[in-house]
Short mmCIF file of C-alpha atoms and ligand atoms in Angstrom, two decimals:
data_model
loop_
_atom_site.label_atom_id
_atom_site.label_comp_id
_atom_site.label_asym_id
_atom_site.label_seq_id
_atom_site.Cartn_x
_atom_site.Cartn_y
_atom_site.Cartn_z
CA MET A 161 -14.98 -28.58 8.82
CA LYS A 162 -14.23 -27.18 12.23
CA ILE A 163 -12.39 -23.92 11.65
CA ILE A 164 -13.12 -21.64 8.72
CA GLY A 165 -11.21 -18.41 8.13
CA VAL A 166 -12.44 -15.56 5.96
CA PHE A 167 -9.86 -13.04 4.77
CA GLY A 168 -9.87 -10.02 2.48
CA GLN A 169 -7.33 -10.70 -0.28
CA GLN A 170 -7.02 -7.12 -1.46
CA ARG A 171 -7.16 -3.71 0.22
CA GLY A 172 -10.39 -3.91 2.27
CA ASP A 173 -14.06 -3.44 1.44
CA GLU A 174 -14.11 -6.74 -0.43
CA GLY A 175 -17.54 -7.55 0.99
CA LYS A 176 -16.33 -9.89 3.75
CA GLY A 177 -19.38 -8.95 5.82
CA ARG A 178 -21.90 -10.63 3.54
CA VAL A 179 -19.81 -13.82 3.17
CA VAL A 180 -19.25 -14.06 6.91
CA ASP A 181 -22.94 -13.36 7.50
CA MET A 182 -23.87 -16.22 5.19
CA LEU A 183 -21.45 -18.69 6.80
CA ALA A 184 -22.28 -17.58 10.35
CA GLU A 185 -25.70 -19.15 10.07
CA SER A 186 -24.23 -22.65 10.33
CA CYS A 187 -21.34 -21.93 12.75
CA ASP A 188 -21.39 -22.28 16.54
CA MET A 189 -18.85 -19.52 17.15
CA VAL A 190 -17.98 -16.43 15.10
CA ALA A 191 -14.81 -14.63 16.14
CA ARG A 192 -12.89 -11.45 15.47
CA PHE A 193 -9.15 -11.98 16.00
CA ASN A 194 -7.63 -8.64 14.95
CA GLY A 195 -8.21 -4.92 14.79
CA GLY A 196 -10.71 -2.70 16.54
CA SER A 197 -13.69 -0.55 15.70
CA ASN A 198 -11.83 0.72 12.61
CA ALA A 199 -13.16 -2.28 10.70
CA GLY A 200 -16.57 -2.20 9.14
CA HIS A 201 -18.92 -4.79 7.81
CA THR A 202 -22.27 -4.06 6.29
CA VAL A 203 -24.81 -6.81 6.66
CA VAL A 204 -28.15 -6.41 4.94
CA LEU A 205 -30.83 -8.12 7.05
CA PRO A 206 -33.58 -10.22 5.41
CA ASP A 207 -36.02 -7.28 5.76
CA GLY A 208 -33.61 -5.00 3.87
CA ARG A 209 -32.37 -3.02 6.86
CA GLU A 210 -28.62 -2.46 7.08
CA LEU A 211 -26.62 -3.55 10.09
CA ALA A 212 -23.25 -1.78 10.31
CA LEU A 213 -20.80 -3.74 12.46
CA HIS A 214 -17.40 -2.47 13.61
CA ILE A 215 -16.03 -4.69 16.40
CA VAL A 216 -18.94 -7.07 16.99
CA PRO A 217 -18.71 -10.24 14.83
CA SER A 218 -21.32 -10.81 12.14
CA GLY A 219 -22.78 -13.83 13.94
CA ILE A 220 -24.68 -11.38 16.17
CA ALA A 221 -27.45 -11.24 13.56
CA HIS A 222 -28.01 -15.00 13.91
CA GLU A 223 -29.85 -16.97 16.60
CA LYS A 224 -27.31 -19.69 17.22
CA ALA A 225 -23.81 -18.22 17.01
CA VAL A 226 -21.80 -17.19 20.05
CA ASN A 227 -19.65 -14.21 19.11
CA ILE A 228 -16.10 -13.79 20.30
CA ILE A 229 -14.00 -10.63 20.37
CA GLY A 230 -10.58 -12.25 20.75
CA ASN A 231 -7.37 -11.28 22.54
CA GLY A 232 -5.78 -10.01 19.32
CA THR A 233 -8.34 -7.23 19.05
CA ILE A 234 -8.52 -3.89 20.82
CA VAL A 235 -11.71 -2.62 22.37
CA ASP A 236 -12.90 0.93 22.81
CA PRO A 237 -15.56 0.74 25.56
CA ILE A 238 -17.31 3.87 24.25
CA ARG A 239 -17.61 2.66 20.66
CA PHE A 240 -18.45 -0.83 21.92
CA SER A 241 -21.42 0.39 23.96
CA GLU A 242 -22.59 2.62 21.08
CA GLU A 243 -22.43 -0.37 18.72
CA ILE A 244 -24.41 -2.56 21.12
CA ALA A 245 -27.08 0.17 21.37
CA SER A 246 -27.26 0.45 17.58
CA ILE A 247 -27.58 -3.35 17.14
CA GLU A 248 -30.28 -3.49 19.82
CA SER A 249 -32.17 -0.64 18.12
CA LEU A 250 -32.75 -3.09 15.25
CA GLY A 251 -34.45 -5.52 17.64
CA ILE A 252 -31.42 -7.84 18.06
CA THR A 253 -30.76 -8.58 21.74
CA VAL A 254 -27.08 -8.70 22.75
CA THR A 255 -26.44 -10.74 25.91
CA PRO A 256 -23.22 -12.03 27.55
CA GLU A 257 -24.33 -15.51 26.43
CA LYS A 258 -24.20 -14.36 22.80
CA LEU A 259 -21.14 -12.13 22.96
CA LYS A 260 -17.83 -12.60 24.77
CA VAL A 261 -14.96 -10.13 24.95
CA SER A 262 -11.47 -11.39 25.74
CA SER A 263 -10.03 -10.29 29.07
CA SER A 264 -6.65 -10.12 27.28
CA ALA A 265 -7.74 -7.73 24.53
CA HIS A 266 -6.39 -4.23 24.95
CA LEU A 267 -8.47 -1.19 25.85
CA VAL A 268 -8.44 1.94 23.73
CA LEU A 269 -7.86 4.82 26.15
CA PRO A 270 -9.25 8.26 25.20
CA HIS A 271 -5.82 9.90 25.03
CA TYR A 272 -4.69 7.44 22.34
CA LYS A 273 -7.36 8.96 20.11
CA VAL A 274 -6.08 12.45 20.91
CA LEU A 275 -2.53 11.41 20.02
CA GLU A 276 -3.78 10.11 16.69
CA GLU A 277 -5.81 13.25 16.04
CA ILE A 278 -2.67 15.34 16.59
CA ARG A 279 -0.55 13.12 14.36
CA GLU A 280 -3.08 13.35 11.57
CA LEU A 281 -2.65 17.15 11.59
CA GLY A 282 1.00 16.96 10.72
CA ARG A 283 3.38 15.60 8.16
CA SER A 284 3.25 12.08 9.58
CA ALA A 285 -0.48 11.82 8.79
CA GLN A 286 -1.39 8.35 7.53
CA GLY A 287 -5.07 8.90 6.78
CA SER A 288 -5.98 6.81 9.81
CA THR A 289 -9.50 6.37 11.19
CA LYS A 290 -8.59 8.36 14.36
CA ALA A 291 -9.96 5.53 16.46
CA GLY A 292 -6.75 5.25 18.49
CA ILE A 293 -5.89 1.92 16.90
CA ALA A 294 -2.19 2.50 16.21
CA ASP A 295 -1.51 4.02 19.63
CA THR A 296 -3.32 1.21 21.44
CA TYR A 297 -1.31 -1.43 19.60
CA ALA A 298 1.86 0.63 20.14
CA ALA A 299 1.16 0.71 23.89
CA LYS A 300 0.57 -3.06 23.79
CA ALA A 301 3.96 -3.57 22.10
CA GLN A 302 5.64 -1.18 24.53
CA ARG A 303 4.03 -3.12 27.40
CA SER A 304 2.38 0.01 28.74
CA GLY A 305 -1.12 -0.92 27.55
CA VAL A 306 -4.22 -1.57 29.64
CA ARG A 307 -6.08 -4.82 29.08
CA VAL A 308 -9.81 -5.50 29.31
CA GLU A 309 -9.15 -7.57 32.46
CA ARG A 310 -8.71 -4.28 34.34
CA LEU A 311 -12.50 -3.91 34.28
CA LEU A 312 -12.67 -6.78 36.75
CA GLY A 313 -10.72 -4.73 39.31
CA SER A 314 -11.32 -1.24 40.70
CA HIS A 315 -12.99 1.04 38.18
CA ASP A 316 -11.74 4.06 40.10
CA ALA A 317 -8.14 2.98 39.53
CA LEU A 318 -8.78 2.48 35.82
CA LEU A 319 -10.53 5.84 35.54
CA GLN A 320 -7.52 7.48 37.15
CA VAL A 321 -5.39 6.00 34.32
CA VAL A 322 -7.87 7.53 31.83
CA ARG A 323 -7.67 10.90 33.61
CA ASP A 324 -3.85 10.85 33.74
CA GLY A 325 -3.67 9.92 30.07
CA LEU A 326 -5.88 12.84 29.05
CA ASN A 327 -3.95 15.23 31.28
CA SER A 328 -0.73 14.16 29.59
CA VAL A 329 -1.94 15.30 26.15
CA GLN A 330 -3.62 18.63 27.03
CA MET A 331 -0.47 20.69 26.42
CA GLU A 332 0.16 18.97 23.09
CA ARG A 333 -3.43 19.76 21.99
CA LYS A 334 -2.94 23.40 22.88
CA LYS A 335 0.32 23.53 20.92
CA HIS A 336 -1.56 22.30 17.85
CA GLY A 337 -4.39 24.82 18.26
CA LEU A 338 -6.92 22.20 19.36
CA PRO A 339 -9.44 23.11 22.10
CA PRO A 340 -8.83 21.52 25.51
CA VAL A 341 -10.60 18.26 26.35
CA ASP A 342 -13.20 18.41 29.14
CA ILE A 343 -11.41 15.68 31.06
CA GLU A 344 -14.02 15.04 33.78
CA ASN A 345 -16.73 14.73 31.16
CA GLU A 346 -14.62 12.23 29.17
CA VAL A 347 -13.98 10.23 32.34
CA LYS A 348 -17.73 10.16 33.04
CA ILE A 349 -18.47 8.86 29.53
CA TYR A 350 -15.72 6.21 29.82
CA SER A 351 -17.00 5.19 33.24
CA ALA A 352 -20.51 4.55 31.91
CA ALA A 353 -19.09 2.62 28.94
CA ILE A 354 -16.93 0.25 31.02
CA VAL A 355 -19.99 -0.64 33.12
CA LYS A 356 -21.71 -1.70 29.87
CA LEU A 357 -18.67 -3.70 28.69
CA GLN A 358 -17.91 -5.51 31.95
CA PRO A 359 -20.56 -8.30 31.79
CA PHE A 360 -19.11 -9.50 28.47
CA VAL A 361 -15.54 -10.03 29.75
CA THR A 362 -14.45 -13.68 29.40
CA ASP A 363 -11.28 -15.76 29.10
CA THR A 364 -12.18 -16.35 25.45
CA SER A 365 -9.16 -18.52 24.68
CA VAL A 366 -10.38 -21.12 27.18
CA TYR A 367 -13.97 -20.71 25.95
CA VAL A 368 -13.03 -21.24 22.30
CA ASN A 369 -10.71 -24.20 22.96
CA GLU A 370 -13.22 -25.98 25.19
CA HIS A 371 -15.98 -25.55 22.66
CA LEU A 372 -13.79 -26.67 19.75
CA ALA A 373 -12.86 -29.76 21.78
CA ALA A 374 -16.58 -30.43 22.23
CA GLY A 375 -16.96 -30.52 18.44
CA GLU A 376 -18.25 -27.01 17.79
CA THR A 377 -17.37 -25.04 14.66
CA LEU A 378 -15.60 -21.69 14.51
CA LEU A 379 -15.69 -18.97 11.91
CA ALA A 380 -12.74 -16.56 12.13
CA GLU A 381 -13.65 -13.25 10.58
CA GLY A 382 -10.67 -11.28 9.30
CA ALA A 383 -10.93 -7.50 9.48
CA GLN A 384 -9.22 -5.23 6.93
CA ALA A 385 -7.26 -7.11 4.30
CA PHE A 386 -4.05 -8.65 3.03
CA LEU A 387 -2.32 -5.47 1.87
CA LEU A 388 -3.03 -3.88 5.26
CA ASP A 389 -1.40 -6.67 7.29
CA ILE A 390 1.30 -5.32 9.62
CA ASP A 391 3.84 -7.90 8.37
CA HIS A 392 2.72 -8.87 4.87
CA GLY A 393 1.02 -5.72 3.64
CA MET A 394 2.36 -2.60 1.96
CA TYR A 395 4.18 -1.32 5.03
CA PRO A 396 3.93 1.45 6.27
CA TYR A 397 0.48 1.92 4.66
CA VAL A 398 -0.91 -0.86 6.82
CA THR A 399 -3.00 -1.37 9.91
CA SER A 400 -1.42 -2.29 13.25
CA SER A 401 -2.49 -5.93 13.46
CA SER A 402 -2.33 -9.29 11.66
CA THR A 403 -5.08 -9.48 9.10
CA THR A 404 -3.92 -12.79 7.64
CA ALA A 405 -4.42 -16.47 8.52
CA GLY A 406 -1.54 -16.55 11.02
CA GLY A 407 -3.34 -13.92 13.10
CA VAL A 408 -6.16 -16.36 13.83
CA ALA A 409 -3.98 -18.49 16.11
CA THR A 410 -2.36 -15.63 18.05
CA GLY A 411 -5.50 -13.49 18.07
CA LEU A 412 -7.76 -16.18 19.50
CA GLY A 413 -5.33 -18.27 21.52
CA ILE A 414 -5.80 -21.47 19.55
CA ALA A 415 -3.09 -23.77 18.25
CA PRO A 416 -1.63 -22.86 14.83
CA THR A 417 -3.14 -25.89 13.12
CA THR A 418 -4.13 -25.36 9.53
CA LEU A 419 -7.58 -23.89 8.97
CA ASP A 420 -9.92 -26.44 7.45
CA ARG A 421 -11.08 -23.81 4.98
CA SER A 422 -9.39 -20.52 4.20
CA ILE A 423 -11.76 -18.45 2.14
CA GLY A 424 -10.26 -15.50 0.29
CA ILE A 425 -12.67 -12.69 -0.48
CA VAL A 426 -11.95 -10.91 -3.72
CA LYS A 427 -13.87 -7.96 -5.04
CA ALA A 428 -14.35 -8.38 -8.81
CA VAL A 429 -12.90 -4.89 -9.18
CA GLN A 430 -10.40 -3.23 -6.87
CA SER A 431 -10.82 -0.39 -4.36
CA HIS A 432 -8.86 1.24 -1.57
CA VAL A 433 -9.41 3.83 1.13
CA GLY A 434 -6.30 5.68 2.29
CA GLY A 435 -2.72 6.12 1.14
CA GLY A 436 -0.19 3.78 -0.40
CA PRO A 437 0.76 2.44 -3.83
CA PHE A 438 -2.07 1.20 -6.04
CA VAL A 439 -0.59 -0.34 -9.16
CA THR A 440 -3.86 -0.72 -11.07
CA GLU A 441 -5.45 2.56 -9.95
CA ILE A 442 -7.76 4.37 -12.39
CA HIS A 443 -7.26 8.12 -12.80
CA ASP A 444 -9.76 8.77 -15.60
CA GLU A 445 -12.23 11.18 -13.92
CA LYS A 446 -15.10 10.36 -16.27
CA LEU A 447 -14.82 6.63 -15.63
CA LEU A 448 -14.41 7.24 -11.89
CA ASP A 449 -17.68 9.20 -11.84
CA VAL A 450 -19.54 6.17 -13.16
CA LEU A 451 -17.68 3.72 -10.96
CA HIS A 452 -18.20 5.60 -7.69
CA GLY A 453 -21.96 5.07 -7.99
CA ASP A 454 -24.76 6.94 -6.26
CA MET A 455 -23.17 8.38 -3.10
CA THR A 456 -26.50 8.43 -1.28
CA THR A 457 -27.00 4.65 -1.44
CA ILE A 458 -25.36 1.46 -0.13
CA ASP A 459 -24.08 1.10 -3.69
CA ALA A 460 -21.61 3.96 -3.28
CA GLU A 461 -17.88 3.30 -3.28
CA LYS A 462 -17.22 4.82 0.13
CA GLY A 463 -15.85 3.25 3.32
CA THR A 464 -18.35 1.73 5.80
CA THR A 465 -16.48 3.10 8.82
CA THR A 466 -14.78 6.22 7.47
CA GLY A 467 -17.30 7.38 4.86
CA ARG A 468 -14.29 8.29 2.71
CA VAL A 469 -14.58 7.93 -1.08
CA ARG A 470 -12.65 4.89 -2.31
CA ARG A 471 -9.81 4.90 -4.81
CA LEU A 472 -10.71 2.49 -7.60
CA GLY A 473 -8.80 0.29 -9.99
CA TYR A 474 -8.68 -2.89 -12.01
CA LEU A 475 -8.55 -6.38 -10.54
CA ASP A 476 -4.96 -7.27 -9.63
CA ILE A 477 -4.21 -10.99 -9.74
CA THR A 478 -0.54 -10.58 -8.75
CA GLY A 479 -1.52 -9.26 -5.32
CA ILE A 480 -4.17 -11.95 -4.88
CA ARG A 481 -1.58 -14.66 -5.61
CA ARG A 482 0.54 -13.37 -2.74
CA ALA A 483 -2.47 -13.23 -0.39
CA ASP A 484 -3.39 -16.80 -1.41
CA MET A 485 0.12 -17.98 -0.57
CA VAL A 486 0.23 -16.34 2.89
CA ASN A 487 -3.35 -17.26 3.82
CA GLY A 488 -3.18 -20.83 2.52
CA THR A 489 -6.35 -19.99 0.60
CA THR A 490 -8.46 -23.04 -0.29
CA GLU A 491 -11.20 -21.23 -2.25
CA LEU A 492 -12.26 -17.78 -3.37
CA ALA A 493 -15.48 -15.82 -2.98
CA ILE A 494 -15.86 -13.15 -5.66
CA THR A 495 -18.08 -10.21 -4.72
CA LYS A 496 -19.54 -7.37 -6.78
CA LEU A 497 -19.54 -9.25 -10.07
CA ASP A 498 -22.58 -7.09 -10.87
CA TRP A 499 -20.24 -4.07 -10.95
CA VAL A 500 -17.98 -5.27 -13.76
CA PRO A 501 -20.08 -3.89 -16.68
CA ARG A 502 -19.69 -0.36 -15.28
CA TYR A 503 -16.12 -0.46 -16.59
CA GLY A 504 -17.35 -0.54 -20.20
CA LYS A 505 -17.56 -3.11 -22.99
CA THR A 506 -14.25 -4.67 -21.95
CA ILE A 507 -12.41 -4.79 -18.66
CA LYS A 508 -8.72 -5.00 -17.94
CA VAL A 509 -7.28 -7.45 -15.40
CA CYS A 510 -3.68 -7.20 -14.22
CA THR A 511 -2.01 -10.61 -14.36
CA SER A 512 1.65 -9.64 -13.86
CA TYR A 513 3.89 -6.66 -13.12
CA THR A 514 7.03 -5.38 -14.70
CA TYR A 515 9.52 -4.38 -12.05
CA ARG A 516 13.02 -3.15 -12.91
CA GLY A 517 12.92 -4.90 -16.27
CA GLN A 518 11.64 -8.18 -14.84
CA THR A 519 8.21 -9.78 -15.12
CA LEU A 520 6.67 -10.67 -11.75
CA SER A 521 3.70 -13.02 -11.48
CA MET A 522 3.41 -12.29 -7.75
CA ALA A 523 3.39 -8.86 -6.11
CA PRO A 524 6.51 -7.86 -4.13
CA ASP A 525 6.24 -7.48 -0.35
CA SER A 526 6.82 -3.77 0.13
CA ALA A 527 5.23 -0.46 -0.68
CA TRP A 528 8.62 0.75 -1.84
CA ALA A 529 8.80 -1.97 -4.51
CA LEU A 530 5.10 -1.68 -5.40
CA GLU A 531 5.64 2.01 -6.21
CA LYS A 532 7.99 0.90 -8.99
CA CYS A 533 5.74 -1.78 -10.49
CA GLU A 534 3.87 -1.35 -13.76
CA PRO A 535 0.75 -3.40 -14.46
CA VAL A 536 0.58 -5.86 -17.36
CA TYR A 537 -3.05 -6.25 -18.39
CA GLU A 538 -5.15 -8.83 -20.17
CA GLU A 539 -8.49 -7.68 -21.48
CA LEU A 540 -11.76 -9.55 -21.00
CA SER A 541 -15.23 -8.86 -22.40
CA ALA A 542 -17.86 -7.41 -20.08
CA TRP A 543 -21.62 -7.98 -20.56
CA ASP A 544 -24.79 -5.89 -20.80
CA GLU A 545 -27.24 -8.09 -18.94
CA ASP A 546 -28.34 -7.28 -15.38
CA ILE A 547 -27.14 -10.25 -13.29
CA THR A 548 -28.49 -9.15 -9.91
CA GLU A 549 -31.34 -11.70 -9.99
CA VAL A 550 -29.24 -14.60 -11.34
CA ARG A 551 -28.81 -17.42 -8.79
CA SER A 552 -26.93 -20.11 -10.71
CA PHE A 553 -23.60 -20.08 -12.53
CA SER A 554 -25.01 -21.54 -15.73
CA GLU A 555 -27.54 -18.68 -16.02
CA LEU A 556 -24.80 -16.03 -15.97
CA PRO A 557 -23.97 -14.41 -19.33
CA THR A 558 -21.09 -16.25 -21.04
CA ALA A 559 -18.74 -13.27 -20.55
CA ALA A 560 -19.46 -13.26 -16.79
CA GLN A 561 -18.77 -17.01 -16.61
CA LYS A 562 -15.52 -16.42 -18.49
CA TYR A 563 -14.52 -13.65 -16.05
CA ILE A 564 -14.89 -16.10 -13.13
CA GLU A 565 -13.17 -18.94 -14.98
CA ALA A 566 -10.24 -16.66 -15.87
CA ILE A 567 -9.80 -15.82 -12.16
CA GLU A 568 -9.83 -19.55 -11.36
CA LYS A 569 -7.21 -20.20 -14.03
CA TRP A 570 -4.95 -17.31 -12.95
CA THR A 571 -5.12 -18.21 -9.23
CA GLY A 572 -5.45 -21.99 -9.47
CA LEU A 573 -8.31 -21.85 -6.93
CA PRO A 574 -12.02 -22.64 -7.18
CA VAL A 575 -14.51 -19.78 -6.90
CA THR A 576 -17.23 -21.10 -4.61
CA TYR A 577 -19.35 -17.98 -3.97
CA ILE A 578 -20.22 -15.16 -6.34
CA GLY A 579 -21.86 -11.94 -5.12
CA VAL A 580 -24.25 -10.36 -7.62
CA GLY A 581 -25.68 -7.67 -5.33
CA PRO A 582 -25.49 -6.49 -1.71
CA ARG A 583 -28.57 -8.36 -0.39
CA ARG A 584 -28.19 -11.63 1.55
CA ASP A 585 -29.89 -13.65 -1.19
CA GLN A 586 -27.92 -12.08 -4.07
CA VAL A 587 -25.32 -14.81 -4.22
CA ILE A 588 -24.47 -17.76 -6.44
CA ILE A 589 -23.20 -20.79 -4.52
CA ARG A 590 -21.21 -23.31 -6.57
P1 GDP B 878 -15.81 -5.50 4.14
O1 GDP B 878 -15.00 -4.32 4.56
O2 GDP B 878 -15.02 -6.44 3.29
O3 GDP B 878 -16.51 -6.20 5.26
O4 GDP B 878 -16.90 -4.89 3.17
P2 GDP B 878 -18.44 -4.76 3.43
O5 GDP B 878 -18.98 -6.08 3.86
O6 GDP B 878 -18.70 -3.58 4.27
O7 GDP B 878 -18.92 -4.53 1.92
C1 GDP B 878 -18.64 -3.37 1.22
C2 GDP B 878 -19.85 -2.95 0.44
O8 GDP B 878 -20.05 -3.82 -0.66
C3 GDP B 878 -21.15 -2.97 1.23
O9 GDP B 878 -21.87 -1.81 0.90
C4 GDP B 878 -21.84 -4.24 0.73
O10 GDP B 878 -23.24 -4.19 0.86
C5 GDP B 878 -21.40 -4.25 -0.71
N1 GDP B 878 -21.41 -5.55 -1.37
C6 GDP B 878 -20.92 -6.73 -0.90
N2 GDP B 878 -21.06 -7.70 -1.82
C7 GDP B 878 -21.64 -7.12 -2.91
C8 GDP B 878 -22.02 -7.60 -4.22
O11 GDP B 878 -21.85 -8.76 -4.59
N3 GDP B 878 -22.58 -6.67 -5.07
C9 GDP B 878 -22.77 -5.36 -4.71
N4 GDP B 878 -23.30 -4.53 -5.61
N5 GDP B 878 -22.43 -4.89 -3.51
C10 GDP B 878 -21.87 -5.75 -2.62
#
């Protein structure tokens, strides 16, 4: 098994971090191929401390893995250096031997963040993370972007681009009642950050291909999720990059050969941060209160990166079927099975939609069509037992086993991992 891909099959926050963290232990390379610091993984270390990762791959917490930030990603030098400092504060050393950043990835420039901040004030707000992601990818597509390779040339020239960019948005800020940016201070901060980033710059496509040819293994860690994919998600409520299996080839510069394993991560219940249609969304305030959990703990249903409270709903098999098709999913990992009993004595699962008088077993490909879909539910029994210390499938309550087996039947895929709590060891491997 040389190349393994891990993808969120729903709307994000599926718990990809813990699955990737588990697999990273036995992989030689762990790579991010899409997105920027808007992604967020929470890895709970063996001593219970939490490691929040945004652009750095999850292999950083392991001795052996070399971590790759591929050409399909975008890198904000300031957030990158902050993230390195936060990882190192937990006693994990980050060296250029352990982490490589593609020279072809694009740089987030400070004025892209300002443009996003302004857009979020107006009617075209999309509930974005204000990390400059959309504007950086837009600049890439318009061929006016700045790639990481520029760090290998004159920093003064690059800093002039930063200065010019910030100057170009000052008037717009003023128009929107925002205070002016202290440009020279921003340039100073950016300057310090690019010095930190520079030692990590590598031609990662060559690195990855050479090491694959030498027999090493690669774990491709998808950020965000299926419904947020720029092509296959619920456009326009999507992110600006490819979150699906096809993105692995373009985002790392490897041939589009089939992944040996394509693992789809599915949260046993469904959540979403941000706008867009949500066919199985729950609106019952009383139930939502229980489901959101204790907001002061890791248990809370709030985004790792944004801190925003998640919208919650019932498991939607129709959407997962579509994600399985596009990702060529070979197996599923179900997370948060321990959460199912919070929904009550029984839990609904959506297995098809009605759309304009028709029954659909697979979700349509647009937000516009999703808005018009009605869920068709089947109802399964929940259970009372605490399953957080269960480590084998046969020890799960019968209703929990049936929940997993129903997902296998509805998707036609084996469930190979089951999360029963956030800790590294709280998993059932089948
Ligand atoms: P990602 O966006 O898919 O990478 O999601 P994260 O890895 O950040 O996970 C979202 C949250 O779910 C984190 O707080 C995890 O600790 C938590 N989590 C993951 N798996 C489980 C699980 O099986 N049970 C519980 N209770 N929490 C989990």
